Tab-separated table of C-alpha atoms in Angstrom:
chain	number	residue	atom	x	y	z
A	1378	MET	CA	-61.725	5.209	-23.949
A	1379	TRP	CA	-60.910	5.341	-20.238
A	1380	PHE	CA	-59.666	1.777	-20.475
A	1381	PHE	CA	-57.256	2.780	-23.294
A	1382	TYR	CA	-55.756	5.555	-21.143
A	1383	PHE	CA	-55.548	3.134	-18.224
A	1384	LEU	CA	-53.504	0.734	-20.417
A	1385	LEU	CA	-51.187	3.583	-21.526
A	1386	SER	CA	-50.602	4.530	-17.902
A	1387	LEU	CA	-49.943	0.928	-16.996
A	1388	LEU	CA	-47.458	0.560	-19.864
A	1389	GLY	CA	-45.663	3.739	-18.717
A	1390	LEU	CA	-45.244	2.354	-15.232
A	1391	LEU	CA	-44.011	-0.896	-16.706
A	1392	ARG	CA	-41.399	0.961	-18.793
A	1393	ILE	CA	-40.144	2.800	-15.684
A	1394	SER	CA	-39.958	-0.473	-13.787
A	1395	LEU	CA	-38.076	-2.174	-16.631
A	1396	ALA	CA	-35.708	0.779	-17.022
A	1397	THR	CA	-34.984	0.786	-13.296
A	1398	SER	CA	-34.353	-2.940	-13.354
A	1399	LEU	CA	-32.120	-2.602	-16.438
A	1400	ASN	CA	-30.080	0.197	-14.853
A	1401	ALA	CA	-29.632	-1.867	-11.702
A	1402	THR	CA	-28.513	-4.816	-13.825
A	1403	LEU	CA	-26.042	-2.645	-15.741
A	1404	GLU	CA	-24.648	-1.249	-12.499
A	1405	LEU	CA	-24.220	-4.780	-11.200
A	1406	GLN	CA	-22.500	-5.802	-14.436
A	1407	ASP	CA	-20.173	-2.798	-14.180
A	1408	GLU	CA	-19.253	-3.836	-10.655
A	1409	VAL	CA	-18.574	-7.407	-11.733
A	1410	ILE	CA	-16.434	-6.227	-14.667
A	1411	GLU	CA	-14.550	-3.843	-12.401
A	1412	ARG	CA	-13.811	-6.534	-9.829
A	1413	SER	CA	-12.764	-9.008	-12.500
A	1414	MET	CA	-9.950	-6.633	-13.493
A	1415	GLY	CA	-8.273	-7.486	-10.197
A	1416	TYR	CA	-8.817	-4.369	-8.142
A	1417	THR	CA	-11.632	-2.364	-6.610
A	1418	LYS	CA	-11.970	1.330	-7.394
A	1419	GLU	CA	-11.088	3.379	-4.327
A	1420	PRO	CA	-9.697	6.819	-3.455
A	1421	SER	CA	-5.988	7.597	-3.649
A	1422	ARG	CA	-3.811	6.501	-0.739
A	1423	LEU	CA	-1.599	8.576	1.516
A	1424	VAL	CA	0.949	6.163	2.967
A	1425	MET	CA	3.589	6.944	5.593
A	1426	TYR	CA	6.497	4.679	6.415
A	1427	VAL	CA	7.793	4.753	9.988
A	1428	GLN	CA	11.172	3.168	10.679
A	1429	THR	CA	12.758	5.547	13.194
A	1430	PHE	CA	10.647	5.724	16.326
A	1431	LYS	CA	12.432	8.678	17.927
A	1432	THR	CA	12.464	12.371	17.061
A	1433	PRO	CA	15.740	13.980	15.931
A	1434	GLN	CA	16.033	15.159	19.555
A	1435	GLY	CA	15.954	11.544	20.764
A	1436	GLU	CA	12.464	11.671	22.257
A	1437	PRO	CA	9.856	8.940	21.647
A	1438	LEU	CA	8.001	9.527	18.391
A	1439	SER	CA	4.209	9.593	18.632
A	1440	LEU	CA	2.067	8.761	15.619
A	1441	LEU	CA	-1.101	10.308	17.044
A	1442	PRO	CA	-0.470	13.845	15.659
A	1443	LEU	CA	-1.285	12.318	12.268
A	1444	LEU	CA	-4.841	12.009	13.587
A	1445	GLN	CA	-4.926	15.127	15.731
A	1446	HIS	CA	-4.018	17.387	12.796
A	1447	ASN	CA	-6.337	15.724	10.268
A	1448	THR	CA	-3.527	14.853	7.855
A	1449	LYS	CA	-5.783	12.440	5.915
A	1450	VAL	CA	-3.158	9.697	6.139
A	1451	THR	CA	-4.734	6.419	5.024
A	1452	HIS	CA	-2.000	3.836	5.680
A	1453	ILE	CA	0.977	3.603	8.030
A	1454	ILE	CA	3.681	1.018	7.415
A	1455	LEU	CA	5.897	0.059	10.358
A	1456	ALA	CA	9.422	-0.810	9.231
A	1457	SER	CA	11.203	-3.102	9.247
A	1458	ILE	CA	10.354	-6.696	10.182
A	1459	HIS	CA	13.303	-9.088	9.948
A	1460	LEU	CA	13.411	-12.890	10.045
A	1461	HIS	CA	16.612	-14.039	11.761
A	1462	ASP	CA	18.461	-17.328	11.402
A	1463	GLU	CA	16.618	-19.063	14.221
A	1464	PRO	CA	13.017	-19.844	13.173
A	1465	GLY	CA	10.645	-17.731	15.265
A	1466	GLU	CA	13.241	-15.041	16.005
A	1467	ILE	CA	11.485	-12.066	14.458
A	1468	ARG	CA	12.278	-8.453	15.231
A	1469	LEU	CA	10.839	-5.067	14.421
A	1470	ASN	CA	14.115	-3.258	13.782
A	1471	ASP	CA	16.296	-4.387	16.700
A	1472	ASP	CA	13.665	-5.589	19.173
A	1473	PRO	CA	11.108	-8.412	19.386
A	1474	PHE	CA	7.457	-7.433	18.918
A	1475	ASP	CA	6.735	-7.974	22.622
A	1476	SER	CA	9.612	-5.799	23.826
A	1477	PRO	CA	8.605	-2.926	26.164
A	1478	THR	CA	10.168	-0.698	23.487
A	1479	TRP	CA	6.966	-1.086	21.468
A	1480	ASP	CA	4.317	-0.919	24.224
A	1481	THR	CA	3.276	2.664	23.424
A	1482	ILE	CA	3.414	2.091	19.676
A	1483	TRP	CA	1.030	-0.892	19.848
A	1484	GLU	CA	-1.423	1.199	21.867
A	1485	GLU	CA	-1.202	3.981	19.289
A	1486	VAL	CA	-1.731	1.445	16.512
A	1487	LYS	CA	-5.073	0.510	18.071
A	1488	THR	CA	-6.098	4.190	18.216
A	1489	LEU	CA	-5.095	4.729	14.583
A	1490	GLN	CA	-7.057	1.686	13.456
A	1491	ILE	CA	-10.153	2.706	15.409
A	1492	ASN	CA	-10.003	5.990	13.499
A	1493	GLY	CA	-9.858	4.302	10.114
A	1494	VAL	CA	-6.105	4.271	9.425
A	1495	LYS	CA	-4.747	0.951	8.168
A	1496	VAL	CA	-1.513	-0.079	9.890
A	1497	MET	CA	0.792	-2.514	8.105
A	1498	GLY	CA	4.266	-3.934	8.570
A	1499	LEU	CA	7.209	-3.900	6.162
A	1500	LEU	CA	8.959	-7.236	5.730
A	1501	GLY	CA	12.581	-7.140	4.594
A	1502	GLY	CA	13.952	-3.858	3.318
A	1503	SER	CA	17.548	-2.869	2.759
A	1504	ALA	CA	18.947	-5.303	5.341
A	1505	ALA	CA	19.240	-8.501	3.307
A	1506	GLY	CA	18.654	-11.965	4.723
A	1507	THR	CA	14.953	-12.212	5.528
A	1508	PHE	CA	13.899	-13.778	2.247
A	1509	LYS	CA	16.608	-16.432	2.113
A	1510	HIS	CA	14.740	-18.041	5.014
A	1511	LEU	CA	11.592	-18.256	2.896
A	1512	ASN	CA	13.437	-19.982	0.040
A	1513	GLY	CA	13.659	-23.599	1.067
A	1514	THR	CA	11.679	-26.802	1.315
A	1515	GLU	CA	8.063	-26.664	2.453
A	1516	ARG	CA	9.156	-27.663	5.943
A	1517	GLN	CA	11.821	-24.969	6.064
A	1518	PHE	CA	9.441	-22.345	4.680
A	1519	TYR	CA	6.745	-23.019	7.269
A	1520	SER	CA	9.229	-23.051	10.157
A	1521	TYR	CA	9.811	-19.349	9.423
A	1522	TYR	CA	6.397	-18.457	7.999
A	1523	GLN	CA	4.175	-19.765	10.806
A	1524	PRO	CA	5.749	-17.574	13.553
A	1525	LEU	CA	5.455	-14.561	11.223
A	1526	LEU	CA	1.805	-15.351	10.565
A	1527	SER	CA	1.143	-15.638	14.305
A	1528	LEU	CA	2.677	-12.216	14.967
A	1529	LEU	CA	0.713	-10.532	12.167
A	1530	GLN	CA	-2.495	-11.925	13.631
A	1531	LYS	CA	-1.619	-11.324	17.283
A	1532	TYR	CA	-0.847	-7.651	16.691
A	1533	ASN	CA	-3.783	-7.253	14.301
A	1534	LEU	CA	-1.781	-5.702	11.472
A	1535	ASP	CA	-3.882	-4.790	8.444
A	1536	GLY	CA	-1.336	-5.847	5.863
A	1537	LEU	CA	2.248	-6.514	4.869
A	1538	ASP	CA	4.538	-4.577	2.533
A	1539	VAL	CA	6.851	-7.181	0.999
A	1540	ASP	CA	10.034	-5.199	0.321
A	1541	ILE	CA	12.553	-7.484	-1.400
A	1542	GLU	CA	15.923	-5.794	-1.788
A	1543	GLU	CA	17.943	-8.970	-2.342
A	1544	THR	CA	18.105	-11.326	-5.308
A	1545	VAL	CA	15.614	-14.191	-5.003
A	1546	GLU	CA	13.660	-16.467	-7.310
A	1547	ILE	CA	10.130	-15.400	-8.244
A	1548	SER	CA	8.833	-18.448	-6.351
A	1549	VAL	CA	9.793	-16.805	-3.037
A	1550	PRO	CA	7.285	-13.911	-3.112
A	1551	LEU	CA	4.683	-16.109	-4.842
A	1552	ARG	CA	4.714	-18.720	-2.086
A	1553	LEU	CA	4.602	-16.099	0.661
A	1554	ILE	CA	1.831	-14.046	-0.938
A	1555	ASN	CA	-0.338	-17.091	-1.648
A	1556	ALA	CA	0.106	-18.356	1.911
A	1557	LEU	CA	-0.883	-14.980	3.412
A	1558	ARG	CA	-3.997	-14.775	1.259
A	1559	ARG	CA	-5.010	-18.332	2.162
A	1560	ASP	CA	-4.415	-17.937	5.898
A	1561	ILE	CA	-5.595	-14.368	6.588
A	1562	GLY	CA	-8.058	-13.740	3.775
A	1563	PRO	CA	-8.877	-11.091	1.179
A	1564	ASN	CA	-9.094	-8.157	3.609
A	1565	PHE	CA	-5.397	-8.456	4.447
A	1566	ILE	CA	-3.491	-5.907	2.339
A	1567	ILE	CA	-0.425	-7.142	0.472
A	1568	THR	CA	1.810	-4.564	-1.201
A	1569	MET	CA	5.337	-4.535	-2.605
A	1570	SER	CA	8.005	-1.831	-2.926
A	1571	PRO	CA	10.130	-2.194	-6.062
A	1572	LEU	CA	12.268	0.470	-7.644
A	1573	ALA	CA	10.051	2.512	-9.940
A	1574	SER	CA	12.351	1.519	-12.807
A	1575	ALA	CA	11.368	-2.126	-12.272
A	1576	LEU	CA	7.833	-1.154	-13.296
A	1577	THR	CA	8.765	0.575	-16.561
A	1578	ASN	CA	9.647	-2.662	-18.345
A	1579	ALA	CA	10.456	-6.274	-17.555
A	1580	LEU	CA	14.206	-5.575	-17.808
A	1581	GLY	CA	14.168	-2.342	-15.789
A	1582	GLN	CA	16.673	-1.786	-12.980
A	1583	ASN	CA	15.640	-4.078	-10.164
A	1584	LEU	CA	16.786	-4.963	-6.629
A	1585	SER	CA	14.808	-8.209	-6.378
A	1586	GLY	CA	16.159	-10.353	-9.201
A	1587	PHE	CA	12.823	-11.220	-10.800
A	1588	SER	CA	10.382	-9.471	-13.123
A	1589	TYR	CA	7.500	-7.685	-11.414
A	1590	PHE	CA	5.589	-8.003	-14.673
A	1591	GLU	CA	5.807	-11.787	-14.430
A	1592	LEU	CA	5.110	-11.774	-10.694
A	1593	ASP	CA	1.952	-9.725	-11.095
A	1594	ALA	CA	0.721	-12.006	-13.875
A	1595	PHE	CA	1.186	-15.092	-11.690
A	1596	ALA	CA	0.030	-13.569	-8.379
A	1597	THR	CA	-3.703	-14.047	-8.803
A	1598	VAL	CA	-6.400	-15.845	-6.846
A	1599	PRO	CA	-6.525	-19.399	-8.255
A	1600	GLY	CA	-9.189	-19.679	-10.930
A	1601	SER	CA	-9.620	-15.918	-11.375
A	1602	GLU	CA	-7.857	-12.744	-12.465
A	1603	GLU	CA	-8.120	-11.118	-9.026
A	1604	LYS	CA	-4.751	-9.717	-8.041
A	1605	LEU	CA	-3.131	-10.854	-4.801
A	1606	ILE	CA	-0.917	-7.747	-4.648
A	1607	SER	CA	-3.128	-4.783	-3.787
A	1608	TRP	CA	-0.727	-2.154	-5.088
A	1609	TYR	CA	2.944	-1.263	-5.523
A	1610	ASN	CA	4.723	1.431	-3.478
A	1611	GLY	CA	7.238	2.245	-6.201
A	1612	MET	CA	10.455	3.976	-5.141
A	1613	PHE	CA	10.217	7.150	-7.234
A	1614	TYR	CA	13.487	8.588	-5.982
A	1615	GLY	CA	16.003	10.634	-7.925
A	1616	GLY	CA	14.321	12.683	-10.636
A	1617	TYR	CA	11.265	10.479	-10.818
A	1618	ALA	CA	9.142	12.631	-8.487
A	1619	ARG	CA	9.917	15.876	-10.305
A	1620	GLY	CA	7.181	15.466	-12.894
A	1621	PRO	CA	4.559	13.124	-14.336
A	1622	PRO	CA	6.476	11.611	-17.306
A	1623	PHE	CA	8.065	8.749	-15.359
A	1624	PHE	CA	4.754	7.761	-13.772
A	1625	GLN	CA	3.210	7.977	-17.220
A	1626	SER	CA	5.853	5.586	-18.607
A	1627	ILE	CA	4.793	3.011	-16.011
A	1628	VAL	CA	1.150	3.375	-16.992
A	1629	ASP	CA	2.146	3.099	-20.653
A	1630	ALA	CA	3.890	-0.172	-19.779
A	1631	GLY	CA	0.498	-1.609	-18.845
A	1632	TRP	CA	0.077	-0.929	-15.119
A	1633	ASP	CA	-3.195	0.466	-13.844
A	1634	PRO	CA	-2.460	3.882	-12.253
A	1635	LEU	CA	-4.656	2.974	-9.289
A	1636	ARG	CA	-2.229	0.203	-8.355
A	1637	ILE	CA	0.875	2.411	-8.442
A	1638	VAL	CA	1.669	4.566	-5.394
A	1639	MET	CA	4.460	7.105	-5.856
A	1640	GLY	CA	6.994	6.594	-3.065
A	1641	VAL	CA	9.077	9.697	-2.334
A	1642	LEU	CA	11.642	10.903	0.182
A	1643	ASP	CA	10.248	13.435	2.651
A	1644	CYS	CA	13.690	14.593	3.817
A	1645	SER	CA	17.002	14.887	1.951
A	1646	ASN	CA	18.693	12.813	4.683
A	1647	ASP	CA	16.600	9.735	3.905
A	1648	GLY	CA	18.194	8.620	0.648
A	1649	GLN	CA	20.509	9.510	-2.202
A	1650	ALA	CA	21.389	13.192	-2.549
A	1651	ASN	CA	19.367	13.749	-5.720
A	1652	GLY	CA	16.365	11.810	-4.473
A	1653	PHE	CA	14.616	14.563	-2.530
A	1654	VAL	CA	12.021	16.938	-4.007
A	1655	ARG	CA	10.772	19.978	-2.088
A	1656	ILE	CA	7.161	19.941	-1.001
A	1657	GLU	CA	5.972	22.704	-3.360
A	1658	LYS	CA	7.314	20.848	-6.402
A	1659	LEU	CA	5.941	17.561	-5.091
A	1660	GLN	CA	2.496	19.117	-4.654
A	1661	ASP	CA	2.598	20.327	-8.275
A	1662	THR	CA	3.520	16.819	-9.438
A	1663	ILE	CA	0.693	15.263	-7.415
A	1664	ARG	CA	-1.858	17.713	-8.798
A	1665	GLY	CA	-0.602	17.017	-12.314
A	1666	LEU	CA	-0.989	13.272	-11.883
A	1667	ARG	CA	-4.436	13.688	-10.401
A	1668	GLY	CA	-5.405	15.670	-13.483
A	1669	MET	CA	-4.003	13.026	-15.818
A	1670	TYR	CA	-5.468	9.941	-14.165
A	1671	GLU	CA	-8.936	9.483	-12.727
A	1672	GLY	CA	-7.515	6.696	-10.599
A	1673	PHE	CA	-4.119	7.837	-9.258
A	1674	GLY	CA	-2.774	5.354	-6.722
A	1675	GLY	CA	-1.435	7.937	-4.298
A	1676	VAL	CA	1.768	8.912	-2.497
A	1677	ALA	CA	3.984	7.169	0.062
A	1678	GLY	CA	6.495	9.098	2.174
A	1679	TRP	CA	9.776	7.669	3.495
A	1680	GLU	CA	10.012	8.206	6.405
A	1681	TYR	CA	7.919	9.935	9.063
A	1682	HIS	CA	10.346	10.873	11.846
A	1683	ASP	CA	12.096	13.697	9.929
A	1684	ALA	CA	9.420	14.541	7.341
A	1685	GLY	CA	9.601	18.164	6.187
A	1686	MET	CA	12.907	19.018	7.846
A	1687	SER	CA	14.542	19.762	4.473
A	1688	ASP	CA	11.748	22.187	3.611
A	1689	GLY	CA	12.858	24.650	6.264
A	1690	VAL	CA	9.936	24.220	8.640
A	1691	VAL	CA	9.941	23.718	12.385
A	1692	TYR	CA	9.888	20.114	13.509
A	1693	GLU	CA	6.323	19.090	12.726
A	1694	PRO	CA	6.494	15.902	10.607
A	1695	TRP	CA	2.718	15.696	10.479
A	1696	SER	CA	2.623	19.018	8.593
A	1697	TRP	CA	4.486	17.493	5.609
A	1698	VAL	CA	1.922	14.699	5.492
A	1699	LYS	CA	-0.906	17.222	5.661
A	1700	ARG	CA	0.506	19.255	2.768
A	1701	VAL	CA	0.721	16.115	0.641
A	1702	GLY	CA	-2.867	15.318	1.588
A	1703	GLU	CA	-3.980	18.800	0.530
A	1704	ALA	CA	-2.627	18.159	-2.971
A	1705	LEU	CA	-3.858	14.576	-3.115
A	1706	PHE	CA	-7.455	14.818	-1.923
């Protein structure tokens, strides 16, 4: 009889071992399935664009208060990088990367990165011309691309926001994005910043001249479905940030909510008159989207230097970021 009970005990242990192994296998399968969809599950993002590097009083703008006040910012995008007519002439706004103008900023970038904040650059933007230089023969393309690649690596930027606000062929972003992935690797973040309307349908209002639906379908790692574009910082200006329906229409069009970040104006002076939404209303919208979608991509604010000034607060741009973070996380 004792041998019978010994066998029962042994079988019980075997079942536990098999169950544990099965669960581990299922978890591994879930991870593989999740990765095959082209993105990795991660928390929402709180992105801040910085284009003006002075306060409204004309003093140098420091980015370190974003850390000192625990704003929970996750990504900072430095704007804007421009490719000029002469290959290798690349400027951040009006000055070369190695100009003394940027000495303090590059030191702050290192501090931000040490503390877990990803710092990226914005290529292009509203000043047209950059992408015409990337639309030529292979030789012409690399004469402009190689100096850009060298700067991204030299200054240890974590990613590039490809902001195309001029009409180009779809081959232009595809060639650039594929080259960046090949030369820097999968940890380099590649994002884009279309009008939100360009994400509602293939014929939506668009500044770039190509379909982002087609681009996203083509922009995959060769031989897989892994997406090369990490996410989209959609320009949700105008009435788009006043409630969830517009974001929902983008999700209904087939986009994963985790790959859509809601870009908003943080001051009424930063865009069209009807594009600004006060922080209390924006917080309500963010909470609503968080409740609707388990994976909500996050919020991006344009731009940091005057954030919150239209909400009647003293000049503390970091406080606007913190209030967004309170609603987001």
